[in-house]
Structure formats: structure tokens, C-alpha cells
Short mmCIF file of C-alpha atoms and ligand atoms in Angstrom, two decimals:
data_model
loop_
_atom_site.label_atom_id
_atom_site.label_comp_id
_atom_site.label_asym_id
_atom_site.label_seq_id
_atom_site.Cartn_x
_atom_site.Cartn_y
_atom_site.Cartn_z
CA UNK A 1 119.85 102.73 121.87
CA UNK A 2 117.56 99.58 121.98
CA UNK A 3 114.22 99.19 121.52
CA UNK A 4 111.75 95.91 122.26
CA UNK A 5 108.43 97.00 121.64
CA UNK A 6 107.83 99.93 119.55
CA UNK A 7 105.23 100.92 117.40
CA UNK A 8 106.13 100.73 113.46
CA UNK A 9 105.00 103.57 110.96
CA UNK A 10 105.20 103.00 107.45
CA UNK A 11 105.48 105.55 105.07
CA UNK A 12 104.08 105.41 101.16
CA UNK A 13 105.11 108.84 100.20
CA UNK A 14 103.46 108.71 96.35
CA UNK A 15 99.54 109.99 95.49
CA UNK A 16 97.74 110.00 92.04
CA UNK A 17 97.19 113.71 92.64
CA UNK A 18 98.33 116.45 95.15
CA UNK A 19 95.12 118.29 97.05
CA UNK A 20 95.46 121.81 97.14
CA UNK A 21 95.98 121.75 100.74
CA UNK A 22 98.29 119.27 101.84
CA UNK A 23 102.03 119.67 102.92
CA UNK A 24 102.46 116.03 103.62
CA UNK A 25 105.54 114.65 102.20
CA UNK A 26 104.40 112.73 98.58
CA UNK A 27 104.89 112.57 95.01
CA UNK A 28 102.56 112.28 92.33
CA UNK A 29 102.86 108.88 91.05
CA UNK A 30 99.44 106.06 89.34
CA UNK A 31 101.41 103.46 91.59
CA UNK A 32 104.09 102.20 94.32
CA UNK A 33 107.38 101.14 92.51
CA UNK A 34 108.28 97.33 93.46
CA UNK A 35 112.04 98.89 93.85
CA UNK A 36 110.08 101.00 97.10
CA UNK A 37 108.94 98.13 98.63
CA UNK A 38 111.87 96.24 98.36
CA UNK A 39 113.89 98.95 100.27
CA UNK A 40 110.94 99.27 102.61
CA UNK A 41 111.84 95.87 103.21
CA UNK A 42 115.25 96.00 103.42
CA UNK A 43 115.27 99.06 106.42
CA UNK A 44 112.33 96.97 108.28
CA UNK A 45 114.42 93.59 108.27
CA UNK A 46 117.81 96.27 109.14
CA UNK A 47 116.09 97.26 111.78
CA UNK A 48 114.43 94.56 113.16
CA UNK A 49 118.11 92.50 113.60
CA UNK A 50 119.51 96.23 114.71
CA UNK A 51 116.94 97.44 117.65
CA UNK A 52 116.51 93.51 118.39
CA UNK A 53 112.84 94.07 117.96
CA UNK A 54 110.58 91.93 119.92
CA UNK A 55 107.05 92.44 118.89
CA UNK A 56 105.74 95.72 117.51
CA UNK A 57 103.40 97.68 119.53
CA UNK A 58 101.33 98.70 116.70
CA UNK A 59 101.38 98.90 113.10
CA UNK A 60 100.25 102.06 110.93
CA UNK A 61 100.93 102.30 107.08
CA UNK A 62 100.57 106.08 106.47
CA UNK A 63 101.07 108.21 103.74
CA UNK A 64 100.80 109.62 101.01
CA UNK A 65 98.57 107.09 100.11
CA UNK A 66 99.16 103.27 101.04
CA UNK A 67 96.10 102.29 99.35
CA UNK A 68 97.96 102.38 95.86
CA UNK A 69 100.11 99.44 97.05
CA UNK A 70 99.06 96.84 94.95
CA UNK A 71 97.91 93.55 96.75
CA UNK A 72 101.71 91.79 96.22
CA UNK A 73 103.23 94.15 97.72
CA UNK A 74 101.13 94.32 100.97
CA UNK A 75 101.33 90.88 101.19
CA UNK A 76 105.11 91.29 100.83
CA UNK A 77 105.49 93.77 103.93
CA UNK A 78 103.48 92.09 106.03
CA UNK A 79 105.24 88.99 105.47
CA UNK A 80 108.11 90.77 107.36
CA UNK A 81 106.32 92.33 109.77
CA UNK A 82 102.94 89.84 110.92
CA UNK A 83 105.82 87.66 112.94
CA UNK A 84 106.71 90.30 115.18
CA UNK A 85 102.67 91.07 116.31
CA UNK A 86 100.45 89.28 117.78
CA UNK A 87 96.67 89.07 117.67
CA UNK A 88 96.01 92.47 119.47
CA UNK A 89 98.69 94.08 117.54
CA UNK A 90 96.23 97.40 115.90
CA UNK A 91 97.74 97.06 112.02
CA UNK A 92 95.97 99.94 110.54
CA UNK A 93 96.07 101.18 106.89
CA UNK A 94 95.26 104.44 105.51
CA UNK A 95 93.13 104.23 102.74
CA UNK A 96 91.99 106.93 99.73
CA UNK A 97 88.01 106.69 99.42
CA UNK A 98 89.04 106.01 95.71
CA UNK A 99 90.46 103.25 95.90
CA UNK A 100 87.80 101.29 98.28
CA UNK A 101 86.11 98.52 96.92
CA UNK A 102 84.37 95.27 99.27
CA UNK A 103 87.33 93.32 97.57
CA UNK A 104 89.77 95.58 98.53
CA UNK A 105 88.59 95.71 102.49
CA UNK A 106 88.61 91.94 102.66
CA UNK A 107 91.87 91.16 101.27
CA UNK A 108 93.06 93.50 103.94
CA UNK A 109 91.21 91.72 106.30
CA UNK A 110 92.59 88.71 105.06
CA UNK A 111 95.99 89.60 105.52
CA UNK A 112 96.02 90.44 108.68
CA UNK A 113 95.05 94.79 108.94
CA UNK A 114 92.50 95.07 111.39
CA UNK A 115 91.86 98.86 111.14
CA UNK A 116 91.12 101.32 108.21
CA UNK A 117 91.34 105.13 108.53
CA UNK A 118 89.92 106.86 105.19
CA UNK A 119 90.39 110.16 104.42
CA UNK A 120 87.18 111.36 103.52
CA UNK A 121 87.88 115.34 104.43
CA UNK A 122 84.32 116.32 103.49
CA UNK A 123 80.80 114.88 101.29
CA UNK A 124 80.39 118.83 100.14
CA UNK A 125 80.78 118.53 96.11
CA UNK A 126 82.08 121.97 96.07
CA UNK A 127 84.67 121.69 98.97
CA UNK A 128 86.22 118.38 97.17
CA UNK A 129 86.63 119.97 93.64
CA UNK A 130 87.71 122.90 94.78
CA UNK A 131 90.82 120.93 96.89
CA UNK A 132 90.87 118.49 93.97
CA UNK A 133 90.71 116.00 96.01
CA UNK A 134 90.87 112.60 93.77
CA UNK A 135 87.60 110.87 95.00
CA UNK A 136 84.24 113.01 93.53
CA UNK A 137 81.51 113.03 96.13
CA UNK A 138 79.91 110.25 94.50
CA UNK A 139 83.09 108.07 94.99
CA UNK A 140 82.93 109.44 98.61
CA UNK A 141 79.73 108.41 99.36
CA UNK A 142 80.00 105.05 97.53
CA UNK A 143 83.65 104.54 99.42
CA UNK A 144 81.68 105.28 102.71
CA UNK A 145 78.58 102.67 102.18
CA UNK A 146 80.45 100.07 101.24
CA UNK A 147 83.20 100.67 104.67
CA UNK A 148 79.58 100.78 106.50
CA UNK A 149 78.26 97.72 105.16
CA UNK A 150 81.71 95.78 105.99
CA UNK A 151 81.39 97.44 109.13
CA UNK A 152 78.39 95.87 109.97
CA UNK A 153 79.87 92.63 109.15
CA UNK A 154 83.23 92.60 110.37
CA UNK A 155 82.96 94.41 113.31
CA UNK A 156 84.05 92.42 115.39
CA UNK A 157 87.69 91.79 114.33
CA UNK A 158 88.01 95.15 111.94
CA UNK A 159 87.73 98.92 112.75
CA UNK A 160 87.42 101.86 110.95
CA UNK A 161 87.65 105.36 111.30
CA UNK A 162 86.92 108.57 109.23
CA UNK A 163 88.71 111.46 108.56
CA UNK A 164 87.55 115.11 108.37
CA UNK A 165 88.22 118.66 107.93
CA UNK A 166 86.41 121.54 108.90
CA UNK A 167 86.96 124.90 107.17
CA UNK A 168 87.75 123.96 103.66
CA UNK A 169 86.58 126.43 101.37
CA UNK A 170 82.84 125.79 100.38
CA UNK A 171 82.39 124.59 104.06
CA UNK A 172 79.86 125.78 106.22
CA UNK A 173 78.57 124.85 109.76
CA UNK A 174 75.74 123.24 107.90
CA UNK A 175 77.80 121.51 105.34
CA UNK A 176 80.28 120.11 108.24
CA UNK A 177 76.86 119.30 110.09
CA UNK A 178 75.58 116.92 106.77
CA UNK A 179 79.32 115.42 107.11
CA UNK A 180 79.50 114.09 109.78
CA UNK A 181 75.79 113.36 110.21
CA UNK A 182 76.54 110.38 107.63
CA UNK A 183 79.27 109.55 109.76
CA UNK A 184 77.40 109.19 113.08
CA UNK A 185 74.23 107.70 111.12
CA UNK A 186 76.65 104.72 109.81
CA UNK A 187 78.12 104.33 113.69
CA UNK A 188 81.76 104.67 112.36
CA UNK A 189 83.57 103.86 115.89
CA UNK A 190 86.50 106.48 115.18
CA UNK A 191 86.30 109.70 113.97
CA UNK A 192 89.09 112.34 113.27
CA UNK A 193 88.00 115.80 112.79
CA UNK A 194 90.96 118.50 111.90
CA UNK A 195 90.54 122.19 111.50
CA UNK A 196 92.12 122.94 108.22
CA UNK A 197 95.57 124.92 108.89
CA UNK A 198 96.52 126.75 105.66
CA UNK A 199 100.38 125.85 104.99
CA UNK A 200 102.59 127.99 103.09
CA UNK A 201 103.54 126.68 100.14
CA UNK A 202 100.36 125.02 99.62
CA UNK A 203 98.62 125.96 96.21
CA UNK A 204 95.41 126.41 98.02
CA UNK A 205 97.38 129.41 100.23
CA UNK A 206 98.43 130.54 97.13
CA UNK A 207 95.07 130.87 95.94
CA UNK A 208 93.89 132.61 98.96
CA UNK A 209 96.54 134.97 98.64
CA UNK A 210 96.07 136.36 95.01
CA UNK A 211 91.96 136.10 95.85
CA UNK A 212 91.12 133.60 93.98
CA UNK A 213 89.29 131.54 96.94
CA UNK A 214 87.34 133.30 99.03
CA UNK A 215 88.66 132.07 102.96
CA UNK A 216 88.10 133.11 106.21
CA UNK A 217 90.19 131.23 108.78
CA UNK A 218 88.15 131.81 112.13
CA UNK A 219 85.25 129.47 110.44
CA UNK A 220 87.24 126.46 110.55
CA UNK A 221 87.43 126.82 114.34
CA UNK A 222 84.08 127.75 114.48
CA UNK A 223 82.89 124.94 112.04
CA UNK A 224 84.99 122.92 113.90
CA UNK A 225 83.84 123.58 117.42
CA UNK A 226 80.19 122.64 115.72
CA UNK A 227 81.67 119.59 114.46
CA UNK A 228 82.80 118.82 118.36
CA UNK A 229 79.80 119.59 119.96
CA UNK A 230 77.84 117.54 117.11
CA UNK A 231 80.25 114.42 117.22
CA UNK A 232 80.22 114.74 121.79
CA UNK A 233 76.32 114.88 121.78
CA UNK A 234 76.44 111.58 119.77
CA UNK A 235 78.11 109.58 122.35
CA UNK A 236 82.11 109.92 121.04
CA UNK A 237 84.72 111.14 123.47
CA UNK A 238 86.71 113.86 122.19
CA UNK A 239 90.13 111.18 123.80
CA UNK A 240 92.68 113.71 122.08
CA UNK A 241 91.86 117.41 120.81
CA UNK A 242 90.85 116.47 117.20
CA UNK A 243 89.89 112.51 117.63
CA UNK A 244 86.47 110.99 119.14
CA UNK A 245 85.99 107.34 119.57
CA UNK A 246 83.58 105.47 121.00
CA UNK A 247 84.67 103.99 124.45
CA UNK A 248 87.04 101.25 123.23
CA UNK A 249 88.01 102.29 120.12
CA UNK A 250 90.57 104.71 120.63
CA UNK A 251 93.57 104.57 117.86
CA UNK A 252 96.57 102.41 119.75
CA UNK A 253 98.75 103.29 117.70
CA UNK A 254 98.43 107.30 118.03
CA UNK A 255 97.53 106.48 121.89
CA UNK A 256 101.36 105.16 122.18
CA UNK A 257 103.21 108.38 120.14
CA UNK A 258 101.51 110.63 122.66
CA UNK A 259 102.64 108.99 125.53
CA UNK A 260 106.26 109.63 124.02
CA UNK A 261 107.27 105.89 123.39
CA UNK A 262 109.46 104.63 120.69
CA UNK A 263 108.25 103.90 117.08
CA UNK A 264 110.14 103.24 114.34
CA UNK A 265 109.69 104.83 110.92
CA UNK A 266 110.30 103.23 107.76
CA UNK A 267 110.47 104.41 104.19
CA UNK A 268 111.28 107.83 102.60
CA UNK A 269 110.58 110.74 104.84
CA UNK A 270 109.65 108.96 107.54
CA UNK A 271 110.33 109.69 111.05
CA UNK A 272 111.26 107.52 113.93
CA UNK A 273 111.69 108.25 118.08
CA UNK A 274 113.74 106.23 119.75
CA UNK A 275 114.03 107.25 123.78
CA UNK A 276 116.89 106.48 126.43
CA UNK A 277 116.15 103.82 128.82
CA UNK A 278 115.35 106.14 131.23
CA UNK A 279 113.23 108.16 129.21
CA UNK A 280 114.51 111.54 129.71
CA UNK A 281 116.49 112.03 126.26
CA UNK A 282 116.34 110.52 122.34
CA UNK A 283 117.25 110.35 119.03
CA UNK A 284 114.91 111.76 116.50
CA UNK A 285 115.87 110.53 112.90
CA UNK A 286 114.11 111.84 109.75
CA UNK A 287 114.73 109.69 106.63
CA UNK A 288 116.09 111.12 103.32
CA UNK A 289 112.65 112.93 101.22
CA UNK A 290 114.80 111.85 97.89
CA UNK A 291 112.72 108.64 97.55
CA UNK A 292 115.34 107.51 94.57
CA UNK A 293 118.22 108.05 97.07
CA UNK A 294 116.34 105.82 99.57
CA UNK A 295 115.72 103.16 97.29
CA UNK A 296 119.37 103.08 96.34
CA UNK A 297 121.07 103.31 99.91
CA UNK A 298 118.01 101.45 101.74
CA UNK A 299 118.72 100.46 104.82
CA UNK A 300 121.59 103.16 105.42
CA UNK A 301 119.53 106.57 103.70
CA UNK A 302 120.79 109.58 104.87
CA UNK A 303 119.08 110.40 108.25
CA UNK A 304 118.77 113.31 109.66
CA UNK A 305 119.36 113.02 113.13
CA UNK A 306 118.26 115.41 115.88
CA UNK A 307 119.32 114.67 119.46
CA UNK A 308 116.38 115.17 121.76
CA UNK A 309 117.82 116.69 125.32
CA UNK A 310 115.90 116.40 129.06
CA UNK A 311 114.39 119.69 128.32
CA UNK A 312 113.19 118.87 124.60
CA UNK A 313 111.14 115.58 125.56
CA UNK A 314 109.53 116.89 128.81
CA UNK A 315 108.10 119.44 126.86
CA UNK A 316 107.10 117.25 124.51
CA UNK A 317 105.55 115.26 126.74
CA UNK A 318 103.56 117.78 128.26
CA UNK A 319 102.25 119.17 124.65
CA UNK A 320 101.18 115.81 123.50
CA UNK A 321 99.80 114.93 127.15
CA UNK A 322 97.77 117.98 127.23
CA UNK A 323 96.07 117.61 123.80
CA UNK A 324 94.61 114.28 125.24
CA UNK A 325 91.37 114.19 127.40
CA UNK A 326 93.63 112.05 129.93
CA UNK A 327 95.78 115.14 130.46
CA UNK A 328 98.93 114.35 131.98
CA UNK A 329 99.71 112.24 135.57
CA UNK A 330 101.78 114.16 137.92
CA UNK A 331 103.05 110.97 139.23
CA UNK A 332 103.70 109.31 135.72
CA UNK A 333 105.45 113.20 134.80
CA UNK A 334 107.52 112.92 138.21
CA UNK A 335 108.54 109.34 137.59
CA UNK A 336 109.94 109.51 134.69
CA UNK A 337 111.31 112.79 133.85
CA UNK A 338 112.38 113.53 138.07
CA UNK A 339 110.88 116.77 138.47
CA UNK A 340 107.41 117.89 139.20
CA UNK A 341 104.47 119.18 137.10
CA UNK A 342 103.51 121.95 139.06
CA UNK A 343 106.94 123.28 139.08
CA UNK A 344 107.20 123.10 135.60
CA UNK A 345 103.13 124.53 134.90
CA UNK A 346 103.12 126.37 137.87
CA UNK A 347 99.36 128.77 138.37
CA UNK A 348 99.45 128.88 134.32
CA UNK A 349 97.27 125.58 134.48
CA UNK A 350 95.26 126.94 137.62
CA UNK A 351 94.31 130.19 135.71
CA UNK A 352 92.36 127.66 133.40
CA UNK A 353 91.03 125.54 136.56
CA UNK A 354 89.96 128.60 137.71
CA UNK A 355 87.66 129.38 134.59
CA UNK A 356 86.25 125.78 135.09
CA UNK A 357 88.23 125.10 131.75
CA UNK A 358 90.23 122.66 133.33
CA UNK A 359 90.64 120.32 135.71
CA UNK A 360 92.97 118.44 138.66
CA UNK A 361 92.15 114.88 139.85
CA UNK A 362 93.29 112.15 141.34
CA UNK A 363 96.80 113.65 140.50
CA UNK A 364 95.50 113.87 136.71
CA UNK A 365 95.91 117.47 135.43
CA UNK A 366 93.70 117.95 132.16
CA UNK A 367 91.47 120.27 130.01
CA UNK A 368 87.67 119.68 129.86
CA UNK A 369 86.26 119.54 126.18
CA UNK A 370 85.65 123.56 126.09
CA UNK A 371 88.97 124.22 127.39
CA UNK A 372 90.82 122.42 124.61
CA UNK A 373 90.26 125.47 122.71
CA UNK A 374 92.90 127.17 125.19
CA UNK A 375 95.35 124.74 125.14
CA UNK A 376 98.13 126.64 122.60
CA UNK A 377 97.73 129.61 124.87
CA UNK A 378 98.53 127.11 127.65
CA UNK A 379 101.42 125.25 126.17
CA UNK A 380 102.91 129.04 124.89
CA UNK A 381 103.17 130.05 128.14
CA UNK A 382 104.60 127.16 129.61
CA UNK A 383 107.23 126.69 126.87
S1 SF4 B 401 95.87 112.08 99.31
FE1 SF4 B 401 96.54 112.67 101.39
S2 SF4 B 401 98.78 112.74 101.30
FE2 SF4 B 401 98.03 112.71 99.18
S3 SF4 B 401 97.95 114.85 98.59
FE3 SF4 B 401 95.90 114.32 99.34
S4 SF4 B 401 95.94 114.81 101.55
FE4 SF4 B 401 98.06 114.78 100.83
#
């Protein structure tokens, strides 16, 4: 299968230190090895020559944490990668609050990323030791001045968004209140705003298992339906279930994975979509998680490959669709997948039009901001 224009995701699977929460694949490691980067670069320029890559869609380095590349080495990747954008290409780089500095943002700048999203998570000193996260809440609230000050002067050509999550341990409504209170007070055009889902595995399940953290998980819906309401009364749209933008500043990048186009994924553990010409099937490939494996067999790591059938990527389609304020088109839906909506939803979707918890227009099928909350109910039933 071919692909032009897809969107790129990077992957930078190393962090100084785990939080207690986090299943993302990543290593503990002070720094990137130059032998990483040079495989990253060796399955980008693979690929590039293989898919016959145009220009990329968008750009993302995600991780992990990207912001422990050291300035060489970003230089380096983009080298490979700035000739196949252009100047409305969205190259965005996830960044630790630790590691931002008004040096650091401009180099980026410089080089050609013109977004930023920083994990923040929360301000609350008690939430961020107790995840052990790696910024202290001083470095959190330093990190987020100096983005805001930037902000104010580079707003034009640079964006930035903020990450948080409601229902950490510690949190309250109040505390998620004060958190994104800075966020709104600084303008911050993008804001992300997760309920914390407690993975197995995890040592902060762990902890909640043998008692050791104190957790009830029905505040971090409530906390984050607060959050919501909070961030919606403040002028963001709620544009997908758990991110709010201000009219124009939606992420591209994430924008183009829920419409179920191709990306590519690069680097350990990273995942890449590639869909038939007519849309209705694809190949799902996973990259090898052994990150010294990768760097020895980069660009041919062991993949794991998942063939994704009619049935698989409608239903995808419809569960990334739904979580977006757009909903999904019945015309778009009956173009490219052949069949219609309502034969697929059938009166499960009315049920919720019905409560005034969703609604149909101009062929646009979609859940209002309070209905969001019953959109896995939705998506069980129709799956
Ligand atoms: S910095 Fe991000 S990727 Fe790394 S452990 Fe923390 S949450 Fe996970």
C-alpha cells in the first residue's frame, strides 16, 4: 500500500523517571542515545523512498519524552523530515515542564516546530509528588510562565497547548478548578484535559490496591466534568471529548488520526495506519518495544502487523468520529465505507437524541457537550 500525504508520529520512548501512573511505552534513561536517532533516521528515510512520500500532513514527536533530545539531534531529524512539509505543516513537540527554558522554546522555533504540548497533569504540590512526576510544582509553574510569556510573543507563528488530568490522587474539584484557572488566565489556545484511567500494572494501581493511596475513581469524572464546564464557560470548544481549543487552534495532527487517515510511525513502539485506497481496509503495524533490537535492525524491526478488515475500520471510524464535537457525516460514512449510518447505529443514537443528548443535522450525527458523557454506552451498543 502507498501513501502521499500522511501524518508522521515520532516516538522517543526514554524518560528520566517513570510517574506512577503511566502505561505509555518508555524507559528510564538521563538522555536519547545518538545510536536512536540514527535508526530513527534510517526507518524515516526507508520509508520515505518506500511509501513515495510526498509531503507529510503533520508532524508530532511524542513520547516518552522528546524534550530530552538534545538540540543535535533535533536538528538531525528534522533535517530529514522539514523537506517533505511545507509552511502549514503543524510540527508539534511534546515537551516535559522540566526541561522548558526561553532558550529551549526558541531553538525549537528556530528549527522549524511550530507547536508545543506540555504535560503539565496538575499545579497541586501534593498530586505531583505523590505521581512523582519529575517537574516539582515550582518547576511547573516556572515551565508555564515562561511558555506564557513566549506565547505572548510568538503567537503568531507558534502554539501551545497544556495537558491535564483530573482525578489524580490529592485532586479535588477545587484543586482541578486552581489548574486550569492558570491555564485560562495565561490564554493557552489548546487545552487537553484527561480523566485519569488507573492501568493495571501501574505502581500507582498497585498502591491503590494494598491501600496505600486513598482513590476514589467516580471523582475523576466528576472533577473532570468541572474541569469541562470550567474550560466551555471560558470560551474553548470541547472539538473532541477530552480537548478544547479556541476556534482555530484545534491539534491537526490528532484532527487527521480521527478521521482514520494514514500516519506513519517511527521509532521503537511506535504505531503506524496505513489504509487501502479505497478506504475500507489497512494495515496496522506496531514496531518492536526492544528499543536495542530496533536500533540494530532499523529500518526492518520486527513489526507486528495486524490486518484491519471492512468491519474493523468502520467501527473505528465511528468510535473516533463520535468522540469529536463534529460527530460523524452520514454522507462522508456512506461514501467511503458503502453502507449507511443509520443502518449501522440504528434508534441506539436516537435514544440519545431523544434525551436532547444528542443531535442530527445537516446529515451530521453528533453528541452535544453533556452527552459525551454517554458516548461508551453508545459505542458498546453499537459494537
Ligand atoms: S513523562 Fe510522560 S511518558 Fe514519561 S513516565 Fe511520565 S507520563 Fe509517562
Amino acid at each position: 500500500m502507498y501513501t502521499k500525504n500522511p501524518a508522521l508520529y515520532i516516538h522517543i520512548p526514554f524518560c528520566v523517571s517513570k510517574c506512577t501512573y503511566c502505561d505509555f511505552f518508555s524507559i528510564k534513561n538521563n538522555f536519547i542515545p545518538d545510536e536512536y536517532v540514527n535508526a530513527l533516521k534510517k526507518e524515516l528515510k526507508y520509508k520515505i523512498s518506500y511509501y513515495k512520500i510526498d509531503k507529510f500532513y503533520s508532524v508530532y514527536f511524542g513520547g516518552g519524552t522528546p524534550s530530552l533530545l538534545n538540540k543535535t539531534q533535533i536538528e538531525d531529524l528534522l533535517k530529514n523530515i522539514l523537506p517533505y512539509t511545507n509552511e502549514n505543516t503543524e510540527i508539534n513537540f511534546e515537551c516535559n515542564c522540566d526541561d522548558i527554558n526561553e532558550d529551549f522554546l526558541f531553538f525549537l522555533k528556530t528549527v522549524g516546530i511550530n507547536r508545543v504540548s506540555v504535560g503539565v497533569q496538575t499545579f497541586n504540590k501534593k498530586s505531583l509528588t505523590c505521581i512523582k512526576r519529575r517537574a516539582s510544582q515550582e518547576q511547573t509553574l516556572k515551565a508555564v510562565k515562561i511558555l506564557s510569556n513566549f506565547y505572548s510573543k510568538y503567537h503568531d507563528e507558534f502554539k501551545i497547548s497544556l495537558d491535564f488530568i483530573s482525578g489524580l490522587p490529592f485532586s479535588t474539584e477545587k484543586t482541578i478548578i486552581e489548574d486550569l484557572k492558570i491555564a485560562v488566565e495565561n490564554k493557552f489556545p489548546h487545552i487537553s484535559l484527561y480523566a485519569l484511567t488507573l492501568e493495571e500494572k501501574t505502581p500507582l494501581y498497585k498502591d491503590i490496591e494494598e491501600d496505600k493511596i486513598f482513590y476514589d475513581e467516580s471523582l475523576a469524572s466528576e472533577q473532570w466534568i468541572m474541569g469541562r464546564d470550567f474550560l466551555l464557560n471560558n470560551g474553548y470548544q470541547e472539538y473532541e471529548i477530552s480537548n478544547f481549543a479556541f476556534s482555530g487552534y484545534e491539534s491537526l495532527h490528532n484532527s487527521f488520526y480521527w478521521k482514520e487517515k494514514d500516519y506513519l510511525g517511527i521509532g521503537s513502539g511506535a504505531v503506524e495506519t496505513i489504509f487501502a485506497p479505497d478506504g475500507k481496509s489497512g494495515i496496522r503495524k506496531t514496531n518492536t518495544m526492544n528499543i536495542e533490537k530496533y536500533i540494530e535492525t532499523s529500518p526492518f524491526n520486527q513489526a507486528e502487523i495486524e490486518n484491519l478488515n471492512f468491519k474493523t475500520v468502520y467501527l473505528e471510524y465511528l468510535m473516533t468520529g463520535f468522540r469529536t464535537s463534529k460527530g460523524v457525516n452520514s454522507n462522508d460514512f456512506y461514501n467511503r465505507f458503502g453502507i449507511k449510518l443509520e443502518d449501522v447505529i440504528k434508534d441506539k443514537f436516537k435514544k440519545y437524541v431523544n434525551l436532547s443528548k444528542a443531535k442530527i443535522e445537516n446529515n451530521n450525527f453528533y453528541f452535544l457537550p453533556d452527552g459525551m458523557l454517554f458516548l461508551n454506552q453508545f459505542l458498546v451498543d453499537i459494537f
